[in-house]
CSV table of C-alpha atoms and ligand atoms in Angstrom, one decimal:
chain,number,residue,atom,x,y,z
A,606,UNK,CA,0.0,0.0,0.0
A,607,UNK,CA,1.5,3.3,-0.8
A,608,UNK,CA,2.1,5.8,1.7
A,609,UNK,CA,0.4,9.0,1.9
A,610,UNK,CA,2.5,12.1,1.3
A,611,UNK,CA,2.7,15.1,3.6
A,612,UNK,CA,0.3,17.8,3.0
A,613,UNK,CA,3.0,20.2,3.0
A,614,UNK,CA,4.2,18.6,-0.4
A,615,UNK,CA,0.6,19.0,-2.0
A,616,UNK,CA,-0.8,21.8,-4.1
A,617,UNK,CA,-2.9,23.8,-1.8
A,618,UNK,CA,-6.7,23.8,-2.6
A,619,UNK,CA,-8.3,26.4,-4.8
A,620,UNK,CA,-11.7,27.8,-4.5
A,621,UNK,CA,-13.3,29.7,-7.1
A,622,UNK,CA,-15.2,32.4,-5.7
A,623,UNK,CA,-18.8,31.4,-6.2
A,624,UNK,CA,-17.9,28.3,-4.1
A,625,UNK,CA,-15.8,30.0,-1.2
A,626,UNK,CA,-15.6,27.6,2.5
A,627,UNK,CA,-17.3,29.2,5.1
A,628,UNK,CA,-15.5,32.2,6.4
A,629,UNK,CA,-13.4,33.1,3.6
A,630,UNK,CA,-14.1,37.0,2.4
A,631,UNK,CA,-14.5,37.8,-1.1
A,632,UNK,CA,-11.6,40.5,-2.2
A,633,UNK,CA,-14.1,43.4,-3.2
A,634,UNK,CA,-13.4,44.8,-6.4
A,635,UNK,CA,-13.8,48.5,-7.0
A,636,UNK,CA,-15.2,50.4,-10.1
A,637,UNK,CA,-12.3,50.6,-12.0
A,638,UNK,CA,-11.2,53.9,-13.5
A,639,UNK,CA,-9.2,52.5,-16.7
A,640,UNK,CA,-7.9,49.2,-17.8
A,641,UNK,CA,-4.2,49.0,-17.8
A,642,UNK,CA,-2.8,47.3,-21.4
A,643,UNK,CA,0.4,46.3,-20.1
A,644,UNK,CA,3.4,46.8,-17.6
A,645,UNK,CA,5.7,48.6,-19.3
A,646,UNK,CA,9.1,49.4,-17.6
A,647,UNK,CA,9.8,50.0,-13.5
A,648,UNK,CA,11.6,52.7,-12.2
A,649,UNK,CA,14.9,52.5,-9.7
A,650,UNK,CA,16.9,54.7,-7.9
A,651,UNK,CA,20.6,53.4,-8.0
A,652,UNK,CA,23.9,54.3,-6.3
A,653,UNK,CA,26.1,52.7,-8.7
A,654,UNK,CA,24.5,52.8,-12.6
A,655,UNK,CA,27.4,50.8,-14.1
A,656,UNK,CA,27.2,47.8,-11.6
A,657,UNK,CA,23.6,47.7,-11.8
A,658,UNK,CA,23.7,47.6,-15.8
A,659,UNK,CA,26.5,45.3,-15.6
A,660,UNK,CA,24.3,42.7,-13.4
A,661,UNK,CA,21.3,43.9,-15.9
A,662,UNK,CA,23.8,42.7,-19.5
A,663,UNK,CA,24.6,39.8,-17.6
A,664,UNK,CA,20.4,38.8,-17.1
A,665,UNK,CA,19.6,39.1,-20.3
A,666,UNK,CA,18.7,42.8,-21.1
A,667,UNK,CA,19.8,45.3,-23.5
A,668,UNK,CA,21.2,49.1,-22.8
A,669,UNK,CA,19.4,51.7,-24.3
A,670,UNK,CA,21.1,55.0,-22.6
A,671,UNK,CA,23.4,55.0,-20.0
A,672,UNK,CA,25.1,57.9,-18.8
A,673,UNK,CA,26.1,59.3,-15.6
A,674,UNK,CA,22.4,60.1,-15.0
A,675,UNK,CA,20.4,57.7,-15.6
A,676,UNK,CA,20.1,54.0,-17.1
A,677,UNK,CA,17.4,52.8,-19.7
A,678,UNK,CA,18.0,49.1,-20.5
A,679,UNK,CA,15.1,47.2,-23.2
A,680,UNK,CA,14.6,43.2,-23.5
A,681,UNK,CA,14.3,41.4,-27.2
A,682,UNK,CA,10.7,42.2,-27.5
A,683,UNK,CA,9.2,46.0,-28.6
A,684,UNK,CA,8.8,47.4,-25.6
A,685,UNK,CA,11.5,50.9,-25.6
A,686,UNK,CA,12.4,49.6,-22.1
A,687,UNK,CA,11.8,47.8,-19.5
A,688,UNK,CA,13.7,49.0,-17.2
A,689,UNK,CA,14.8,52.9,-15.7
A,690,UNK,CA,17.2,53.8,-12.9
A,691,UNK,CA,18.3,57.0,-12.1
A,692,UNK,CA,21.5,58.6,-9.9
A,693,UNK,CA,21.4,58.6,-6.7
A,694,UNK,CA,22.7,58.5,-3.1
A,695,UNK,CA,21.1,55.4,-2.5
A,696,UNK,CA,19.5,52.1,-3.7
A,697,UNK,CA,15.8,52.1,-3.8
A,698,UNK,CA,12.5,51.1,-5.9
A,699,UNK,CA,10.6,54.0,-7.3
A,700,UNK,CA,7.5,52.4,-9.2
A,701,UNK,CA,6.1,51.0,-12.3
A,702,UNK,CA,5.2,52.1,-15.4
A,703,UNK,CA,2.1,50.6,-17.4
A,704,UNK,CA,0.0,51.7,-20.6
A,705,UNK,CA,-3.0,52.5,-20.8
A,706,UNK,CA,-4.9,52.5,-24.6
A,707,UNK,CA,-5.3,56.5,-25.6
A,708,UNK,CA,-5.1,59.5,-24.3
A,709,UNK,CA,-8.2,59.6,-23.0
A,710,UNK,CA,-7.9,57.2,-20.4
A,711,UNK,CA,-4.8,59.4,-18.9
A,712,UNK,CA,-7.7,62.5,-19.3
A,713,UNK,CA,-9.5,60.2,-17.1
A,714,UNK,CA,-7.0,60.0,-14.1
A,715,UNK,CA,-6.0,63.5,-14.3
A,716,UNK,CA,-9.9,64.4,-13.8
A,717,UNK,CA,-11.0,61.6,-11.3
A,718,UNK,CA,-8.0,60.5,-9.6
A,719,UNK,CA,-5.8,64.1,-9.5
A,720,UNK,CA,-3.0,62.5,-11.4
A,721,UNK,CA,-0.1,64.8,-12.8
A,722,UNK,CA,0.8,65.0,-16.3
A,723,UNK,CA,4.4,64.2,-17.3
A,724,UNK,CA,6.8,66.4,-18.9
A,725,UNK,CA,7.8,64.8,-22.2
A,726,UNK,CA,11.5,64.9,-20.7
A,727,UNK,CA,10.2,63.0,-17.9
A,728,UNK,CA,9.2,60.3,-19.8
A,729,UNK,CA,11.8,57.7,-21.0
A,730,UNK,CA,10.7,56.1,-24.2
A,731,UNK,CA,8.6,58.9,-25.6
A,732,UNK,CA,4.7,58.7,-25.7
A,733,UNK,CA,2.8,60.7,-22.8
A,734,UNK,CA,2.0,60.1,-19.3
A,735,UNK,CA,0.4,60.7,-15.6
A,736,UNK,CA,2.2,60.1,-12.8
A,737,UNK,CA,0.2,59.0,-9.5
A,738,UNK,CA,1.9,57.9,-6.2
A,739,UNK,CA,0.1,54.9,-4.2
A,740,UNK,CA,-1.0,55.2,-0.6
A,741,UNK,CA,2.6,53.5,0.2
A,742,UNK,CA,4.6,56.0,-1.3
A,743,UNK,CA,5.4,54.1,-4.8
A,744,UNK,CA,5.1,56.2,-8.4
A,745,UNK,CA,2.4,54.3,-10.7
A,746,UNK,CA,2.9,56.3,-14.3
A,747,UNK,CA,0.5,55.5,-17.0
A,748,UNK,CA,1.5,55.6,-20.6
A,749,UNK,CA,0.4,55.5,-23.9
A,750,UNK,CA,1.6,56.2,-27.4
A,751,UNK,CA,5.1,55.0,-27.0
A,752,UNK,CA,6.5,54.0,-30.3
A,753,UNK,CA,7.3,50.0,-30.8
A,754,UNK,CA,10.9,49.4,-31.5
A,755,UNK,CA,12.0,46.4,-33.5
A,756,UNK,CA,12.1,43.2,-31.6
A,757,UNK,CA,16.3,41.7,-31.1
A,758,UNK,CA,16.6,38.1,-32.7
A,759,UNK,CA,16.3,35.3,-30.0
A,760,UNK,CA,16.8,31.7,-30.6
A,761,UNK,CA,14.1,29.2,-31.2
A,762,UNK,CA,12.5,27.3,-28.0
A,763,UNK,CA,14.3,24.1,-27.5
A,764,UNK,CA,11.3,22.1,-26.3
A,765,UNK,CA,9.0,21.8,-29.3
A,766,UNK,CA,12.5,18.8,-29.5
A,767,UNK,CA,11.8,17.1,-26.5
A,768,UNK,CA,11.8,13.1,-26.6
A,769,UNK,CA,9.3,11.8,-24.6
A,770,UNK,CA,8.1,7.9,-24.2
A,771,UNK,CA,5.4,8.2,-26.1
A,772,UNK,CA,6.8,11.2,-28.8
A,773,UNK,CA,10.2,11.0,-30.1
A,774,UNK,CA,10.5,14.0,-32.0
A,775,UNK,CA,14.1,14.3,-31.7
A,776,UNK,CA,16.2,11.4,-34.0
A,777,UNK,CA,20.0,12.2,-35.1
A,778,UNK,CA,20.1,14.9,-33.5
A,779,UNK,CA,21.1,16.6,-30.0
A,780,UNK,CA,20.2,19.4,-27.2
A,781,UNK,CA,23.2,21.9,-27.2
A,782,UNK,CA,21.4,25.1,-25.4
A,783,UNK,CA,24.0,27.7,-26.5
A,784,UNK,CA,26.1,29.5,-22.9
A,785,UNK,CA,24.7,33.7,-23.3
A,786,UNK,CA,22.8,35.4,-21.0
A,787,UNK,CA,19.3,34.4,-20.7
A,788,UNK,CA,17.8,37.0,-23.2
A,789,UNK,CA,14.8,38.9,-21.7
A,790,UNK,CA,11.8,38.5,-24.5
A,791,UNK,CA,9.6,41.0,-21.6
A,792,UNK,CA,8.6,42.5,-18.0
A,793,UNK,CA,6.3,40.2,-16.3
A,794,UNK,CA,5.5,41.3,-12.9
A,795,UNK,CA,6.8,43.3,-9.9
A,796,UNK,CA,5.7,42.3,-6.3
A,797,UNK,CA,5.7,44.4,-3.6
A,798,UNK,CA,4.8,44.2,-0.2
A,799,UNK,CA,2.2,46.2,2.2
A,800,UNK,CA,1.7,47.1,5.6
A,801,UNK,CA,-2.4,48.0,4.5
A,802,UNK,CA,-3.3,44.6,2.1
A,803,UNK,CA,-6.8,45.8,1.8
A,804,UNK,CA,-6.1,49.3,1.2
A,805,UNK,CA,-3.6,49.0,-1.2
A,806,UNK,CA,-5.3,46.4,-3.3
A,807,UNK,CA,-8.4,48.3,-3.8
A,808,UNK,CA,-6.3,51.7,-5.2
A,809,UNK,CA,-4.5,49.3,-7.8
A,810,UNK,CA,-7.2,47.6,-8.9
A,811,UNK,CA,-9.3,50.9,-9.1
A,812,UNK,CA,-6.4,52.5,-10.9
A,813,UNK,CA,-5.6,49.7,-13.3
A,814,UNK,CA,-8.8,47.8,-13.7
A,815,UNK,CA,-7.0,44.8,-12.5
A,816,UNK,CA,-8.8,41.2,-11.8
A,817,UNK,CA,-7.3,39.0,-9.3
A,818,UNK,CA,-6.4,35.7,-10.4
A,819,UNK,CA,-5.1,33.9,-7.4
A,820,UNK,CA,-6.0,35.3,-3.6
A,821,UNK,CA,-4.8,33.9,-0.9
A,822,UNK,CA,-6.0,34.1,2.6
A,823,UNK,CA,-5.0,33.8,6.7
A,824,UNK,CA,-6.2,31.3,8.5
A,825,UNK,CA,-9.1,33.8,9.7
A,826,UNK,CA,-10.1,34.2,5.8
A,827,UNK,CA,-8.9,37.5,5.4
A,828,UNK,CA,-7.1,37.8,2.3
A,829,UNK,CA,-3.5,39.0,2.8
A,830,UNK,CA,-1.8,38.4,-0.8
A,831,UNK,CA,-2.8,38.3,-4.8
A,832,UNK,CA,-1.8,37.3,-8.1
A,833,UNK,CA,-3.6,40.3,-10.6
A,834,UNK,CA,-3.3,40.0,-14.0
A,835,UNK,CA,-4.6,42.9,-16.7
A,836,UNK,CA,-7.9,43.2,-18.2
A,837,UNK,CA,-8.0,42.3,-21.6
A,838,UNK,CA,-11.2,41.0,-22.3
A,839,UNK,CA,-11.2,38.2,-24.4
A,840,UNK,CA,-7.2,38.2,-24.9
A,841,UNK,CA,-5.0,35.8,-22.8
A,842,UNK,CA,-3.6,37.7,-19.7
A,843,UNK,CA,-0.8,36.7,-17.5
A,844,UNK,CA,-1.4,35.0,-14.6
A,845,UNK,CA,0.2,38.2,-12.5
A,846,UNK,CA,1.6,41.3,-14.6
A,847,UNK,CA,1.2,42.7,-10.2
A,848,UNK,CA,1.4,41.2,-7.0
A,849,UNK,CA,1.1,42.5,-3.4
A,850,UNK,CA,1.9,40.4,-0.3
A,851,UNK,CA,0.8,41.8,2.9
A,852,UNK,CA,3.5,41.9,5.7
A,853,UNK,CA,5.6,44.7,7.9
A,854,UNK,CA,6.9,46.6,5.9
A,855,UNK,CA,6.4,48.9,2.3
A,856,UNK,CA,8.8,47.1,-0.1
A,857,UNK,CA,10.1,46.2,-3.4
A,858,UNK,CA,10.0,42.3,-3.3
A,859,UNK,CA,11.1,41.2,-6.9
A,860,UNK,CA,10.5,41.9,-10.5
A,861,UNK,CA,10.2,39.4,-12.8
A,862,UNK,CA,11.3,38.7,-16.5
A,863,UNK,CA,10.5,36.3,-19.0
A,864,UNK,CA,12.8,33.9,-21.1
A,865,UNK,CA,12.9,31.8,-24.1
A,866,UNK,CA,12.5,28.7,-22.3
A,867,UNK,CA,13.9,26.1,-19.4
A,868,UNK,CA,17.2,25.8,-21.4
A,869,UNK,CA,17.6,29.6,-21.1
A,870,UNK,CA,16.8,29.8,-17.5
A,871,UNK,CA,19.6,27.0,-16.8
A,872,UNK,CA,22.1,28.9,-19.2
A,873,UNK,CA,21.4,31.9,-18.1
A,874,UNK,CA,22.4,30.3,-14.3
A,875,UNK,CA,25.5,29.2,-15.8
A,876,UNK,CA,26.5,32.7,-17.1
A,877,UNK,CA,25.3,34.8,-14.0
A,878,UNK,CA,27.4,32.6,-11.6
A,879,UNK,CA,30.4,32.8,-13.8
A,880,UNK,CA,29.9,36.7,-13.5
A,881,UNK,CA,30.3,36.5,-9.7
A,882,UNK,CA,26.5,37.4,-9.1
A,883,UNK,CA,24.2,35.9,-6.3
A,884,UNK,CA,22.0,33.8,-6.8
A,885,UNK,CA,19.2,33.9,-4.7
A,886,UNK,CA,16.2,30.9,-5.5
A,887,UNK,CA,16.2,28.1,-8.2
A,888,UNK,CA,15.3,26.5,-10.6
A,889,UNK,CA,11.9,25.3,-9.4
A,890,UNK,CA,8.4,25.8,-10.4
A,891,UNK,CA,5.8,28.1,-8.7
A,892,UNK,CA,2.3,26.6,-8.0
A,893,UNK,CA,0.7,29.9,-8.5
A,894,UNK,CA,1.0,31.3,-11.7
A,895,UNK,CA,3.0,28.0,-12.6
A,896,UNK,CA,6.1,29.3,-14.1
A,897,UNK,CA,9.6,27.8,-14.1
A,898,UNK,CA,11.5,29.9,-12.0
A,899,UNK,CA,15.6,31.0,-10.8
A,900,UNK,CA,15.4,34.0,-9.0
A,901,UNK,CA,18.8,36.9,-8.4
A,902,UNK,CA,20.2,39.9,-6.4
A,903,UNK,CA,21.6,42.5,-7.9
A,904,UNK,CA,24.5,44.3,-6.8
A,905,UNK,CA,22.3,46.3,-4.2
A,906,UNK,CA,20.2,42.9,-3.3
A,907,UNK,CA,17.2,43.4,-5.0
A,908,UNK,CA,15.5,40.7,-6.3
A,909,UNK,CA,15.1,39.6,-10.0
A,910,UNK,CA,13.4,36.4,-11.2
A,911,UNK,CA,14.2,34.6,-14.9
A,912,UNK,CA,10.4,32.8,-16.0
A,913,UNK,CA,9.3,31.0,-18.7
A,914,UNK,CA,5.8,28.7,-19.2
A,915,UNK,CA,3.4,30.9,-17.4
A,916,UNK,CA,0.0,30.3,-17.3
A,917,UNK,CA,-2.6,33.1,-19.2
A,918,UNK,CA,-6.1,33.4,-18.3
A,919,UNK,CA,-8.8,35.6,-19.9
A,920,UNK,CA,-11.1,38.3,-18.5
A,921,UNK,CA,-13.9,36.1,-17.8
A,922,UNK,CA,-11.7,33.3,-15.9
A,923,UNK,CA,-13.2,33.6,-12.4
A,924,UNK,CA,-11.0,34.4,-9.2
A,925,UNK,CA,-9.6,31.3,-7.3
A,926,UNK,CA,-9.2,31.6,-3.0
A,927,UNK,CA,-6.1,29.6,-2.1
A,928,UNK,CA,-4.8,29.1,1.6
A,929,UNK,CA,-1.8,31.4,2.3
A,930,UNK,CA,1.4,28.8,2.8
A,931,UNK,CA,4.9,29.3,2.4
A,932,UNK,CA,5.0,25.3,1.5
A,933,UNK,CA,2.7,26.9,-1.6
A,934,UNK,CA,4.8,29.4,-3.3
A,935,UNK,CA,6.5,26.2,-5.3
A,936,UNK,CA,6.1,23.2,-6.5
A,937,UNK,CA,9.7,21.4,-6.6
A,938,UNK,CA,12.8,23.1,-6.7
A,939,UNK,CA,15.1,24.2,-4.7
A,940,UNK,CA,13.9,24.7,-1.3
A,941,UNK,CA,12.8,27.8,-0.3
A,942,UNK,CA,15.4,30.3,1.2
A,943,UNK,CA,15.4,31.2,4.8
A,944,UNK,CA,15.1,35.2,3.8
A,945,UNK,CA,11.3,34.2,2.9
A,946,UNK,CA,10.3,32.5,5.9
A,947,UNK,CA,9.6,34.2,8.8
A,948,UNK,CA,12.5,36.4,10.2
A,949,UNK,CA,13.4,37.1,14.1
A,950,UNK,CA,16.4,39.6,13.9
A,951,UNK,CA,16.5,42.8,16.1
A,952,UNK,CA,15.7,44.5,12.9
A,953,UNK,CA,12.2,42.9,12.1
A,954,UNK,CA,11.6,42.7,16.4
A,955,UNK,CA,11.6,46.6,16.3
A,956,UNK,CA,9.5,47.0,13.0
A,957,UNK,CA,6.8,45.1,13.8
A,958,UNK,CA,7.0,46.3,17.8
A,959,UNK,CA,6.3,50.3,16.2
A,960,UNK,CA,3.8,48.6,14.1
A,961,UNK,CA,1.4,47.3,17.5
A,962,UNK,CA,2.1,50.5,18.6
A,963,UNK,CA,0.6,52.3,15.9
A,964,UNK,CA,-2.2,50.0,15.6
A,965,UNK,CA,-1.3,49.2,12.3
A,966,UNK,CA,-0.8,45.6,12.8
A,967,UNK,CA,-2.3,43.4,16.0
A,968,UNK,CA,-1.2,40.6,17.2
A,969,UNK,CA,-3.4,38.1,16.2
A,970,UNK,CA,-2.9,39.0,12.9
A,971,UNK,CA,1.0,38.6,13.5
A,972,UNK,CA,-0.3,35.5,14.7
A,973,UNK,CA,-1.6,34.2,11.3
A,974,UNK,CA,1.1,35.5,9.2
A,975,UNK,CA,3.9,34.3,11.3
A,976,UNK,CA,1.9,30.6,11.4
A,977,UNK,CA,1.4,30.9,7.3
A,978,UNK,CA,5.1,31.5,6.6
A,979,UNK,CA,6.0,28.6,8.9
A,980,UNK,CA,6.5,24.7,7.8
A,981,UNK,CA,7.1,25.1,4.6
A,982,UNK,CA,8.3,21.6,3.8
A,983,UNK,CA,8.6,18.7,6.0
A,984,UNK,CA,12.5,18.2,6.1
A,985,UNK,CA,12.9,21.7,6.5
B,655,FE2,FE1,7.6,36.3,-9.4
């Protein structure tokens, strides 16, 4: 008789939300004032440009402009960039860029939502733009009318080759993934995390028309971290083009960028170790959102992940409830570093002590999260 695995090593349940469990609350979903297209490029402060577009060359990207001002780096696909740091004294995550279909939609956020129009020399990668600033601090610019550049040659996927016992499409011939950088086809996603969950979900998706995809909830229901994906109607979205976590802090948690394919993610390993980089996560594969995954710091850090074979979903795919776990965020891989767990330096102690004190967080909600990020495998 076979042995039954530990739950901790099984893909958490999903609920669509006409069949949530007793107790579990519905993420409300505000009128939304326009529907985002895409995510276009996020913004950085940096202390050191060349480092970072050193680490950036080495990932897979492509420098635009780079002088001793500011940074503009592209991947293989149309996009003008993906990617804008400026000088500074410090290291630090700005915000994110998306488009938005016509003018008239940034009309719309200047006149409902107060947002302030860009100066063309703002704006890296031309088009125009409103800049607002979320209830954390963070810049969300909306664009439109930037110009499509010509996409960069990338090699062809190596896994319409695959052998398998049934298929053997592959006869005289071999898998030789070429050693370069893991080429960047596009920006997928940027994750942050928020002290105000609720509060901070409801101004994105009112600002971006965004649907959650995937929410996950404390033990007490309460949601506490989605997967939103953009509007498109009756095109395939991404699983999550923006993701926020609540936690103890405001903060940039990663951004993510998509590859050709698993070959790519493992060369692209190869060539950022060689480089001296550090590596932070990988190769595994997320439950959520499904992609394979192999996650980086650059020089300051930060947190960059290489993707490829995410799931898409369209507008009318319904919302799924899934039980906040950390033995959720993947499905085999690597196991999950200790920075994502649940941390007890002086550091955190003190941040989420003010928190109490402000009444921003109580403790039975420290409770749950600390319990959620907890046993996230069984040997570990
Ligand atoms: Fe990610």
């Amino acid at each position: 008789m076979k042995q039954a695995l530990p739950e901790a090593l099984q893909s958490p349940p999903a609920y669509p939300e006409n069949a949530l469990p007793p107790g579990v609350q519905p993420l409300a979903r505000p009128t939304p004032l326009v529907k985002a297209q895409s995510l276009a490029f996020l913004m950085f402060e940096k202390a050191d440009l060349a480092a970072t577009q050193a680490f950036l060359t080495d990932f897979g990207m492509l420098p635009v402009e780079n002088s001793d001002r500011q940074l503009i780096m592209r991947g293989h696909g149309t996009a003008p960039l993906i990617y804008f740091a400026r000088q500074g004294t410090r290291s630090r995550y700005l915000g994110a860029a998306f488009t938005v279909a016509s003018e008239a939609q940034l009309c719309i956020l200047e006149a409902e939502a107060g947002a302030r129009r860009l100066d063309a020399n703002e704006l890296p990668g031309g088009g125009s733009g409103v800049e607002l600033v979320d209830p954390a601090g963070n810049l969300l610019w909306l664009v439109t009318n930037q110009a499509a550049v010509p996409a960069q040659p990338l090699r062809a996927p190596l896994h319409p080759h695959t052998n398998c016992h049934h298929e053997t499409r592959r006869i005289n011939a071999t898998v030789r993934p070429p050693l370069e950088p893991a080429a960047v086809t596009k920006l997928g996603h940027v994750v942050l995390q928020t002290i105000d969950f609720a509060g901070m979900a409801a101004w994105y998706m009112r600002h971006l028309g965004l649907i959650p995809t995937d929410v996950q909830f404390l033990a007490d229901g309460a949601p506490n971290l989605a997967f939103f994906r953009l509007d498109l109607g009756a095109a395939p979205a991404d699983h999550h083009s923006f993701v926020l976590a609540g936690g103890i802090e405001e903060k940039y948690e990663h951004s993510a960028y998509e590859v050709v394919d698993l070959d790519a993610l493992g060369q692209g390993q190869n060539v950022l170790r060689a480089r001296g980089h550090r590596h932070m996560w990988g190769i595994g594969r997320h439950i959520l959102g499904s992609q394979l995954f192999d996650y980086w710091y650059d020089p300051d850090g930060m947190e960059f992940e290489h993707y490829t074979d995410g799931d898409v979903f369209t507008a009318s795919h319904p919302t799924h409830y899934v039980p906040l776990q950390l033995s959720g965020i993947w499905a085999w891989g690597d196991d999950v570093p200790a920075s994502m767990g649940v941390k007890r330096d002086l550091g955190t102690i003190f941040k989420v002590l003010r928190l109490l004190w402000q009444g921003r967080l109580t403790v039975s909600r420290l409770k749950l999260l600390g319990s959620a990020m907890s046993t996230p495998r069984p040997w570990l």
